[in-house]
Coordinates of C-alpha atoms and ligand atoms in Angstrom, one line a residue:
M1380 CA 97.7 76.2 68.1
K1381 CA 98.9 79.7 68.9
N1382 CA 102.0 79.6 67.2
L1383 CA 102.3 81.4 63.8
N1384 CA 103.0 78.7 61.3
L1385 CA 103.7 80.4 58.1
I1386 CA 104.6 77.5 55.9
C1387 CA 101.3 75.9 57.1
L1388 CA 99.6 79.2 56.3
F1389 CA 101.0 79.6 52.7
F1390 CA 99.9 75.9 52.0
V1391 CA 96.4 76.7 52.9
I1392 CA 96.5 79.7 50.5
L1393 CA 97.9 77.9 47.9
T1394 CA 95.6 74.8 48.2
S1395 CA 92.5 76.8 48.7
C1396 CA 92.3 77.7 45.1
T1397 CA 93.4 74.3 43.6
K1398 CA 91.7 72.1 46.0
T1399 CA 88.3 74.0 45.3
T1400 CA 88.6 73.1 41.6
T1401 CA 89.3 69.4 41.9
K1402 CA 86.5 69.0 44.3
E1403 CA 84.0 71.0 42.7
A1404 CA 84.4 68.6 39.6
K1405 CA 83.6 65.5 41.8
V1406 CA 80.7 66.9 43.7
N1407 CA 79.1 68.9 40.8
G1408 CA 75.9 67.9 39.4
S1409 CA 74.1 64.5 40.8
T1410 CA 76.2 63.6 43.5
G1411 CA 73.6 64.3 46.0
K1412 CA 75.6 67.0 48.2
M1413 CA 73.5 68.9 50.3
N1414 CA 73.5 72.6 50.0
V1415 CA 73.6 75.1 53.3
L1416 CA 71.5 78.2 53.5
F1417 CA 73.1 79.7 56.7
I1418 CA 70.8 82.7 57.8
I1419 CA 71.9 85.2 60.8
S1420 CA 69.8 88.0 62.1
D1421 CA 71.5 90.7 64.1
D1422 CA 70.5 90.9 67.7
L1423 CA 67.5 88.5 67.4
R1424 CA 66.6 86.9 70.5
T1425 CA 64.4 83.9 71.4
E1426 CA 61.2 86.0 71.9
L1427 CA 59.8 84.3 68.8
G1428 CA 56.2 82.6 68.4
A1429 CA 57.9 79.1 67.9
Y1430 CA 59.8 79.6 71.1
G1431 CA 56.5 80.0 73.0
Y1432 CA 55.8 83.6 72.7
P1433 CA 52.3 84.0 71.1
H1434 CA 52.4 87.8 71.2
M1435 CA 55.0 87.8 68.5
H1436 CA 54.1 87.3 64.8
T1437 CA 56.8 85.2 63.1
P1438 CA 55.0 82.8 61.1
N1439 CA 57.9 82.1 58.7
I1440 CA 60.4 81.5 61.3
D1441 CA 57.8 79.3 63.3
R1442 CA 57.1 77.3 59.9
L1443 CA 60.8 76.7 59.8
A1444 CA 60.7 75.5 63.3
S1445 CA 57.7 73.1 62.4
E1446 CA 59.8 71.6 59.9
G1447 CA 63.5 71.4 61.3
R1448 CA 64.6 71.3 64.8
L1449 CA 64.3 74.3 67.3
F1450 CA 66.9 74.4 70.0
R1451 CA 65.5 75.9 73.3
Q1452 CA 68.9 76.0 75.1
A1453 CA 71.4 77.2 72.6
H1454 CA 74.0 79.6 74.0
V1455 CA 76.7 81.8 72.2
Q1456 CA 80.2 82.2 73.6
Q1457 CA 80.0 85.9 74.1
S1458 CA 77.1 88.3 73.8
I1459 CA 78.2 90.7 71.3
C1460 CA 78.6 90.6 67.6
N1461 CA 82.1 90.1 66.8
P1462 CA 83.4 87.9 69.5
S1463 CA 80.2 85.8 69.1
R1464 CA 80.4 85.3 65.2
M1465 CA 84.3 84.8 65.1
S1466 CA 83.6 82.1 67.9
F1467 CA 81.1 80.2 66.1
L1468 CA 82.5 80.7 62.7
T1469 CA 86.1 79.1 63.7
G1470 CA 84.4 76.8 66.2
L1471 CA 86.7 78.0 69.0
R1472 CA 85.9 79.9 72.2
P1473 CA 86.7 83.7 72.5
D1474 CA 89.6 82.9 74.7
E1475 CA 91.2 80.5 72.2
I1476 CA 91.2 83.0 69.5
Q1477 CA 91.5 86.2 71.9
V1478 CA 88.8 88.0 70.3
H1479 CA 86.9 89.6 73.0
S1480 CA 85.9 92.9 71.3
N1481 CA 84.4 94.2 68.1
R1482 CA 88.0 95.1 66.8
D1483 CA 90.0 92.1 67.3
H1484 CA 90.3 89.3 64.1
F1485 CA 91.0 85.8 65.3
R1486 CA 93.7 85.5 62.3
A1487 CA 95.9 87.7 64.6
R1488 CA 96.2 84.9 67.3
V1489 CA 95.2 81.7 65.3
P1490 CA 96.2 82.2 61.8
E1491 CA 95.7 78.6 61.0
A1492 CA 92.0 78.4 62.2
T1493 CA 89.3 77.4 59.5
T1494 CA 86.0 79.0 59.4
I1495 CA 82.6 77.6 58.5
P1496 CA 82.3 78.8 54.9
Q1497 CA 86.2 78.5 54.5
H1498 CA 85.7 74.6 55.4
F1499 CA 83.0 74.3 52.8
R1500 CA 85.0 76.0 50.1
E1501 CA 87.9 73.9 50.7
N1502 CA 85.7 70.8 50.1
G1503 CA 84.3 71.9 46.8
Y1504 CA 81.4 74.0 47.8
R1505 CA 80.8 77.5 46.4
T1506 CA 80.6 79.8 49.5
Q1507 CA 79.0 83.4 49.3
S1508 CA 78.1 86.1 51.8
I1509 CA 75.4 88.5 51.4
G1510 CA 74.7 91.2 54.1
K1511 CA 76.4 91.1 57.4
I1512 CA 78.3 87.6 58.2
F1513 CA 81.4 88.9 59.8
H1514 CA 80.9 91.9 62.0
G1515 CA 81.2 95.4 60.4
G1516 CA 84.1 95.9 58.4
M1517 CA 85.6 92.3 59.4
D1518 CA 86.2 89.7 56.6
D1519 CA 88.5 86.8 55.8
P1520 CA 90.5 86.0 52.9
F1521 CA 89.6 82.4 52.9
A1522 CA 86.0 82.3 53.4
W1523 CA 84.2 83.2 50.2
S1524 CA 84.5 81.9 46.7
V1525 CA 83.4 85.4 45.5
P1526 CA 83.5 88.8 47.0
K1527 CA 81.0 89.4 49.9
V1528 CA 78.0 91.5 48.8
K1529 CA 76.7 93.9 51.4
F1530 CA 73.9 96.6 50.8
S1531 CA 74.2 98.7 53.9
R1532 CA 71.6 101.7 53.0
P1533 CA 69.0 102.8 53.4
K1534 CA 68.6 102.4 57.1
Y1535 CA 65.8 104.9 57.5
G1536 CA 62.8 105.9 55.3
P1537 CA 63.5 108.5 52.6
E1538 CA 63.2 111.8 54.6
V1539 CA 65.2 110.6 57.8
Q1540 CA 67.7 109.1 55.6
A1541 CA 68.2 112.2 53.6
E1542 CA 68.5 114.2 57.0
A1543 CA 70.9 111.6 58.3
D1544 CA 73.0 111.6 55.1
S1545 CA 73.4 115.4 55.4
A1546 CA 74.3 115.5 58.9
R1547 CA 76.9 112.9 58.4
A1548 CA 78.3 114.8 55.4
V1549 CA 78.8 117.8 57.6
L1550 CA 80.8 115.8 60.1
E1551 CA 82.8 114.2 57.6
K1552 CA 83.8 117.6 56.0
E1553 CA 84.6 118.9 59.2
G1554 CA 86.7 115.6 59.7
K1555 CA 84.9 114.7 62.8
L1556 CA 83.7 111.5 61.8
Q1557 CA 85.4 108.4 63.2
R1558 CA 87.4 106.4 60.4
R1559 CA 87.8 102.7 60.5
W1560 CA 89.8 100.2 58.6
L1561 CA 90.9 96.7 58.8
Q1562 CA 94.7 96.5 59.7
L1563 CA 96.7 93.8 57.7
D1564 CA 99.8 92.1 58.8
S1565 CA 102.5 93.4 56.4
A1566 CA 104.3 90.0 56.1
T1567 CA 101.3 87.6 55.6
G1568 CA 98.5 90.1 54.5
L1569 CA 96.1 88.7 56.8
P1570 CA 93.8 90.7 59.1
I1571 CA 94.9 91.6 62.4
R1572 CA 92.4 94.1 63.7
Q1573 CA 90.2 96.8 63.1
I1574 CA 91.7 100.3 63.8
R1575 CA 89.3 103.1 64.8
E1576 CA 90.6 106.6 64.8
K1577 CA 89.1 109.1 67.4
G1578 CA 85.9 110.8 66.1
V1579 CA 82.2 110.8 66.1
E1580 CA 80.4 107.4 65.5
F1581 CA 77.5 108.9 63.9
H1582 CA 73.7 107.8 64.8
S1583 CA 70.4 109.0 63.8
I1584 CA 67.2 108.2 65.5
S1585 CA 66.6 105.0 67.6
W1586 CA 63.5 103.7 65.5
E1587 CA 61.1 104.6 62.7
A1588 CA 58.2 103.3 60.9
P1589 CA 58.0 104.5 57.4
D1590 CA 55.4 103.5 55.1
V1591 CA 57.7 101.6 52.6
D1592 CA 58.2 98.5 50.8
P1593 CA 60.1 95.7 52.5
F1594 CA 62.5 95.5 50.0
Y1595 CA 63.4 99.2 50.3
F1596 CA 65.8 98.9 53.2
A1597 CA 69.3 97.4 53.0
D1598 CA 67.8 94.2 54.5
G1599 CA 65.4 93.7 51.7
K1600 CA 68.2 94.5 49.2
N1601 CA 70.2 92.0 50.4
C1602 CA 67.2 89.5 50.5
K1603 CA 66.6 90.2 46.5
Y1604 CA 70.1 89.8 45.9
A1605 CA 70.2 86.4 47.9
M1606 CA 66.9 85.3 45.9
Q1607 CA 68.9 86.0 42.7
T1608 CA 72.1 84.3 44.0
L1609 CA 70.0 81.3 44.5
D1610 CA 68.5 81.4 41.0
T1611 CA 72.1 81.3 39.6
L1612 CA 73.2 78.5 42.0
A1613 CA 70.2 76.5 40.9
Q1614 CA 71.3 76.6 37.3
T1615 CA 74.9 75.9 37.9
G1616 CA 74.2 72.8 40.1
E1617 CA 77.3 73.5 42.1
P1618 CA 76.9 72.6 46.0
F1619 CA 76.6 75.9 47.9
F1620 CA 77.0 77.3 51.3
L1621 CA 75.2 80.8 51.1
A1622 CA 75.4 83.0 54.2
V1623 CA 72.8 85.6 54.3
G1624 CA 73.0 88.1 57.1
F1625 CA 70.4 90.5 58.1
S1626 CA 71.0 93.8 60.1
R1627 CA 67.7 94.1 62.0
P1628 CA 66.5 93.8 64.9
H1629 CA 69.8 95.5 65.7
T1630 CA 69.3 99.2 66.2
P1631 CA 68.1 101.3 64.9
Y1632 CA 64.6 99.6 65.1
V1633 CA 63.5 100.7 61.7
A1634 CA 60.8 98.6 59.8
P1635 CA 58.1 99.2 57.4
A1636 CA 54.9 100.6 59.2
R1637 CA 52.9 97.5 58.3
F1638 CA 55.0 95.5 60.9
F1639 CA 54.2 98.0 63.6
E1640 CA 50.7 97.5 63.1
L1641 CA 51.1 93.9 64.5
Y1642 CA 52.0 95.2 67.8
P1643 CA 49.4 97.5 69.6
I1644 CA 51.3 99.6 72.0
D1645 CA 49.2 99.1 75.2
T1646 CA 50.1 95.3 75.1
L1647 CA 53.7 95.6 75.5
E1648 CA 54.4 95.5 79.2
N1649 CA 57.5 93.4 80.3
E1650 CA 57.2 90.9 82.9
S1651 CA 60.4 91.0 84.8
R1652 CA 62.2 94.3 84.7
Q1653 CA 63.8 93.8 88.2
A1654 CA 67.7 93.3 88.4
P1655 CA 68.5 89.9 89.9
A1656 CA 68.6 90.5 93.9
D1657 CA 72.2 90.8 95.3
A1658 CA 73.8 90.7 91.8
P1659 CA 77.2 92.2 91.8
E1660 CA 77.8 95.5 89.6
W1661 CA 80.2 93.4 87.5
A1662 CA 77.1 91.4 86.1
F1663 CA 75.6 94.5 84.3
P1664 CA 77.1 96.2 81.1
G1665 CA 78.6 99.8 81.3
H1666 CA 78.1 100.5 77.5
K1667 CA 75.0 101.9 76.7
E1668 CA 74.3 101.2 73.1
L1669 CA 70.8 102.9 72.8
E1670 CA 72.1 106.2 74.2
G1671 CA 74.1 106.7 71.1
Y1672 CA 70.8 107.6 69.5
R1673 CA 69.6 111.4 69.4
D1674 CA 66.2 110.7 70.8
I1675 CA 67.3 108.9 73.8
T1676 CA 68.3 110.8 76.7
E1677 CA 71.2 110.0 79.1
G1678 CA 70.3 108.7 82.7
G1679 CA 68.0 106.0 81.9
I1680 CA 64.9 105.5 79.4
P1681 CA 61.4 106.7 80.6
D1682 CA 58.8 103.9 80.7
E1683 CA 56.9 105.3 77.8
K1684 CA 60.0 105.3 75.6
Q1685 CA 60.7 101.9 76.7
R1686 CA 57.4 100.6 75.3
T1687 CA 57.9 102.2 72.3
L1688 CA 61.4 100.8 71.9
R1689 CA 60.1 97.2 72.6
R1690 CA 57.4 97.5 70.0
A1691 CA 59.9 98.9 67.6
Y1692 CA 62.2 95.8 68.2
R1693 CA 59.4 93.5 67.8
A1694 CA 58.1 95.1 64.5
S1695 CA 61.9 94.8 63.4
V1696 CA 61.8 91.1 64.3
S1697 CA 58.4 90.4 62.3
Y1698 CA 60.1 92.3 59.2
I1699 CA 63.1 90.1 59.2
D1700 CA 60.7 87.2 59.7
F1701 CA 58.9 88.3 56.5
L1702 CA 62.4 88.4 54.8
V1703 CA 63.4 85.1 56.0
G1704 CA 59.9 83.7 54.8
A1705 CA 60.6 85.3 51.3
L1706 CA 64.0 83.8 51.1
I1707 CA 62.8 80.3 52.0
D1708 CA 59.7 80.3 49.8
H1709 CA 62.1 81.1 47.0
L1710 CA 64.2 78.1 47.7
R1711 CA 61.1 76.0 47.6
E1712 CA 60.0 77.8 44.2
I1713 CA 63.3 76.7 42.7
N1714 CA 63.2 73.2 43.9
L1715 CA 66.3 73.6 46.4
Y1716 CA 64.4 73.0 49.7
D1717 CA 64.6 69.5 50.1
N1718 CA 68.1 69.4 49.2
T1719 CA 69.2 72.2 51.4
V1720 CA 70.2 72.3 55.0
I1721 CA 68.8 75.4 56.4
V1722 CA 70.4 77.1 59.6
L1723 CA 68.6 80.2 61.3
I1724 CA 70.2 82.0 64.0
G1725 CA 70.6 85.1 66.2
D1726 CA 74.3 86.3 67.0
H1727 CA 73.6 86.6 70.7
G1728 CA 70.7 87.2 73.0
Y1729 CA 69.2 90.6 73.9
H1730 CA 67.5 92.3 76.9
L1731 CA 64.7 94.7 76.2
G1732 CA 64.7 96.1 79.7
E1733 CA 64.5 92.5 81.4
Q1734 CA 66.6 92.4 84.5
N1735 CA 66.6 96.3 84.2
I1736 CA 69.4 96.1 81.1
W1737 CA 68.9 96.9 77.6
T1738 CA 70.5 95.4 74.6
K1739 CA 73.4 92.8 75.3
Q1740 CA 76.9 92.1 76.6
T1741 CA 75.8 90.0 79.6
N1742 CA 76.2 86.4 81.1
F1743 CA 72.4 86.3 81.9
D1744 CA 70.4 84.1 79.7
W1745 CA 68.8 87.0 77.9
G1746 CA 72.2 87.9 76.9
T1747 CA 73.7 84.4 76.0
R1748 CA 70.8 82.3 74.9
A1749 CA 70.1 82.9 71.1
P1750 CA 67.7 81.5 68.6
L1751 CA 68.7 78.3 66.7
I1752 CA 66.7 76.2 64.2
V1753 CA 68.3 73.7 62.0
K1754 CA 66.2 72.0 59.1
A1755 CA 68.1 69.2 57.4
P1756 CA 67.0 67.1 54.3
D1757 CA 65.0 63.9 55.5
Q1758 CA 65.4 64.9 59.1
K1759 CA 63.3 62.6 61.5
D1760 CA 60.7 64.0 63.9
P1761 CA 60.6 67.5 62.3
G1762 CA 59.0 70.2 64.6
K1763 CA 59.9 68.7 67.8
P1764 CA 61.8 71.2 69.8
T1765 CA 64.7 70.0 71.9
N1766 CA 66.1 71.1 75.3
A1767 CA 69.5 69.9 74.6
L1768 CA 72.0 72.3 75.8
V1769 CA 74.3 73.4 72.8
E1770 CA 77.0 75.9 72.3
F1771 CA 77.4 77.8 69.0
I1772 CA 80.8 76.7 68.9
D1773 CA 79.3 73.3 68.0
L1774 CA 77.9 74.7 64.7
L1775 CA 81.1 74.0 62.6
P1776 CA 81.6 70.3 63.7
T1777 CA 77.6 69.9 63.4
L1778 CA 77.4 71.2 59.6
A1779 CA 80.5 69.3 58.7
E1780 CA 78.8 66.0 59.9
L1781 CA 75.8 66.9 58.2
A1782 CA 77.4 67.5 54.9
D1783 CA 79.7 64.3 55.3
L1784 CA 82.9 66.5 55.7
P1785 CA 85.8 65.9 58.2
V1786 CA 85.9 68.5 61.2
P1787 CA 88.9 70.9 60.7
A1788 CA 91.5 71.3 63.5
P1789 CA 91.6 73.3 65.6
A1790 CA 88.0 73.4 66.5
S1791 CA 86.6 73.0 70.2
G1792 CA 82.9 72.4 69.4
K1793 CA 81.2 69.1 69.4
S1794 CA 78.6 67.9 66.7
F1795 CA 75.0 67.9 67.7
A1796 CA 73.9 66.4 64.4
S1797 CA 72.4 63.6 66.6
V1798 CA 70.1 65.9 68.3
I1799 CA 68.9 67.2 65.0
E1800 CA 67.9 63.4 64.2
S1801 CA 66.5 62.9 67.7
A1802 CA 65.1 65.7 69.9
E1803 CA 65.0 63.8 73.0
L1804 CA 68.8 63.2 73.1
S1805 CA 71.1 65.2 75.3
H1806 CA 74.3 67.0 74.1
K1807 CA 76.3 68.8 76.9
D1808 CA 76.0 68.9 80.7
Y1809 CA 76.6 72.5 80.6
V1810 CA 77.6 75.3 78.3
F1811 CA 80.1 78.3 78.6
S1812 CA 79.8 82.0 78.1
Q1813 CA 82.2 84.8 79.0
Y1814 CA 82.3 88.7 79.1
P1815 CA 85.1 91.1 79.7
R1816 CA 84.6 94.3 81.7
K1817 CA 86.8 97.4 82.4
R1818 CA 86.1 98.9 85.7
Q1819 CA 87.5 100.7 88.6
G1820 CA 90.9 100.4 87.1
K1821 CA 90.7 96.8 86.7
R1822 CA 90.3 94.5 83.7
A1823 CA 88.0 91.6 84.7
M1824 CA 86.6 88.5 82.7
G1825 CA 83.2 87.1 83.6
Y1826 CA 83.2 83.2 83.0
S1827 CA 79.9 81.7 83.2
V1828 CA 78.6 78.1 83.0
R1829 CA 75.0 77.3 82.6
S1830 CA 73.4 73.7 83.0
A1831 CA 69.8 72.7 82.9
E1832 CA 69.3 73.8 86.4
W1833 CA 72.1 76.3 87.4
R1834 CA 73.8 79.4 86.2
Y1835 CA 77.3 80.0 87.8
T1836 CA 79.4 83.3 86.9
R1837 CA 82.6 84.2 88.2
W1838 CA 84.4 87.7 87.6
K1839 CA 88.0 87.4 87.8
D1840 CA 90.7 90.0 87.5
R1841 CA 92.6 89.3 84.3
D1842 CA 96.0 90.7 85.6
T1843 CA 96.1 89.3 89.1
G1844 CA 93.7 86.4 89.0
E1845 CA 91.9 87.6 91.8
I1846 CA 88.2 86.6 92.2
L1847 CA 85.9 89.9 92.4
A1848 CA 82.5 88.4 92.3
E1849 CA 80.5 85.3 91.9
E1850 CA 76.9 84.6 91.0
L1851 CA 74.9 81.4 91.3
Y1852 CA 71.3 81.3 90.1
D1853 CA 68.7 78.6 90.3
M1854 CA 67.4 78.0 86.7
S1855 CA 65.3 74.9 87.4
N1856 CA 62.1 76.7 87.3
N1857 CA 62.6 77.6 83.6
T1858 CA 62.8 81.4 84.3
F1859 CA 65.5 83.8 84.2
E1860 CA 68.1 84.9 86.8
K1861 CA 66.2 86.6 89.7
E1862 CA 68.3 85.9 93.0
N1863 CA 72.0 85.4 93.4
L1864 CA 72.5 82.6 95.8
A1865 CA 76.4 82.9 95.9
S1866 CA 76.5 84.3 99.4
Q1867 CA 73.8 82.0 101.1
P1868 CA 75.4 79.4 103.1
A1869 CA 72.8 76.8 102.3
Y1870 CA 74.2 76.9 98.6
L1871 CA 77.9 76.5 99.4
S1872 CA 78.4 72.8 98.2
E1873 CA 76.4 73.7 95.2
L1874 CA 79.0 76.8 94.8
D1875 CA 81.7 74.6 95.2
K1876 CA 80.7 72.3 92.6
W1877 CA 80.5 74.9 89.9
R1878 CA 83.8 76.6 91.0
G1879 CA 85.3 73.2 90.3
I1880 CA 84.0 72.8 86.8
L1881 CA 84.8 76.5 86.0
D1882 CA 88.5 75.9 87.3
L1883 CA 88.9 73.2 84.8
Q1884 CA 87.5 75.5 81.9
D1885 CA 89.0 79.0 82.3
N1886 CA 92.4 77.9 82.0
I1887 CA 92.3 77.3 78.4
Ligands
CA2319 CA1 74.8 91.3 67.0

């Protein structure tokens, strides 16, 4: 799998064009092929109305859940943008594609991998990317039928945006701004990694609530463009895989003022801000994403500010819910709703101060568990949520099965299409995630396995194989990690069981 097979690769390049033309002719028009609308919201967590959080205002996502299948226990393979996205797009684990940071590209290690959109494209679908699908400046030459479209500005209201633009221009003029680009392999032309020069990664303020129209921001522009694209696709009759990626609720938490009004500030206390007892230092992220913004001070976020940030995050979620509603309503209006598989996901979980952690990069449930809702045409038992444990790498084989396509090799996921038909079915006994950390001169990888009742995490030195720390949490009371039981003698046999399961898994 890791061998560079150039002959195979050039065959793929050659056939990705010719194959598309032949198959398009077969499936075009009245052959009954389903379309796919694949919606990703960046850093969206499961705190949504449909997931049992009535304080959230997410009527459109809730409606989709009521007409499809909501997965209560869907876990990503690494709790950060690029590794998570490249993992589920290829159906391969972060270790398998050697993508553990926001700079790595899967083509460097697994040039023969097939992504979800590439697979649909090679099987006669028109595939398009609008907004953020691949992370940042990443993309892949085989994924899309036409070049991706991504509006990335404005991020802020007009005044703050103007200030940010001029501050950024000064940095750029002085040569201080960080430059980034995607490095390509000189022989194959394939992406290898993102290069980042030393320099300032410019950030403005962490949140804002300007009184603007929902379609003013970049996310609104991407949504509008997606609606127009749907109009075009409806006219051509080609089967399509349309991926639409929203940037909020990722920082900065900026949304039109009307969405902030849904969340009175004094109702926003968090239930569990305590770090899990006896959890090792390795469990906690070192990178402080929010501290990059100029209104956030180093050394901890005061309580009042935490309330403000939680409110702004939730307003951003409701804003995205509005856009999701606009997009799906449009699909209905042009009579494509009944013939389209709709997938809505977040790219990983998110901590809003729970367990004394902000943002992502953990192996805790708040870090790995992400929203997953699938609505398929003629689905049985719509609206019934499922507790089946699924992994995001399962998306590729699932979508392939729903569209009646073969599953490309290599892919490690397993289709959960049966659970979309029947919410009561189980899927996997346990799911895996991982997270790398560098600390105390060591490079560690934290491997985590989650069942319906337990979470076990083991931090391993990547150079020596030494076990640096272990965590065991009882998850049977349907809550989050509260106490690490790994050092308690009463749990030794449970611990041994999970050690054995992870032994088999982390040697991939
Ligand atoms: Ca993300």
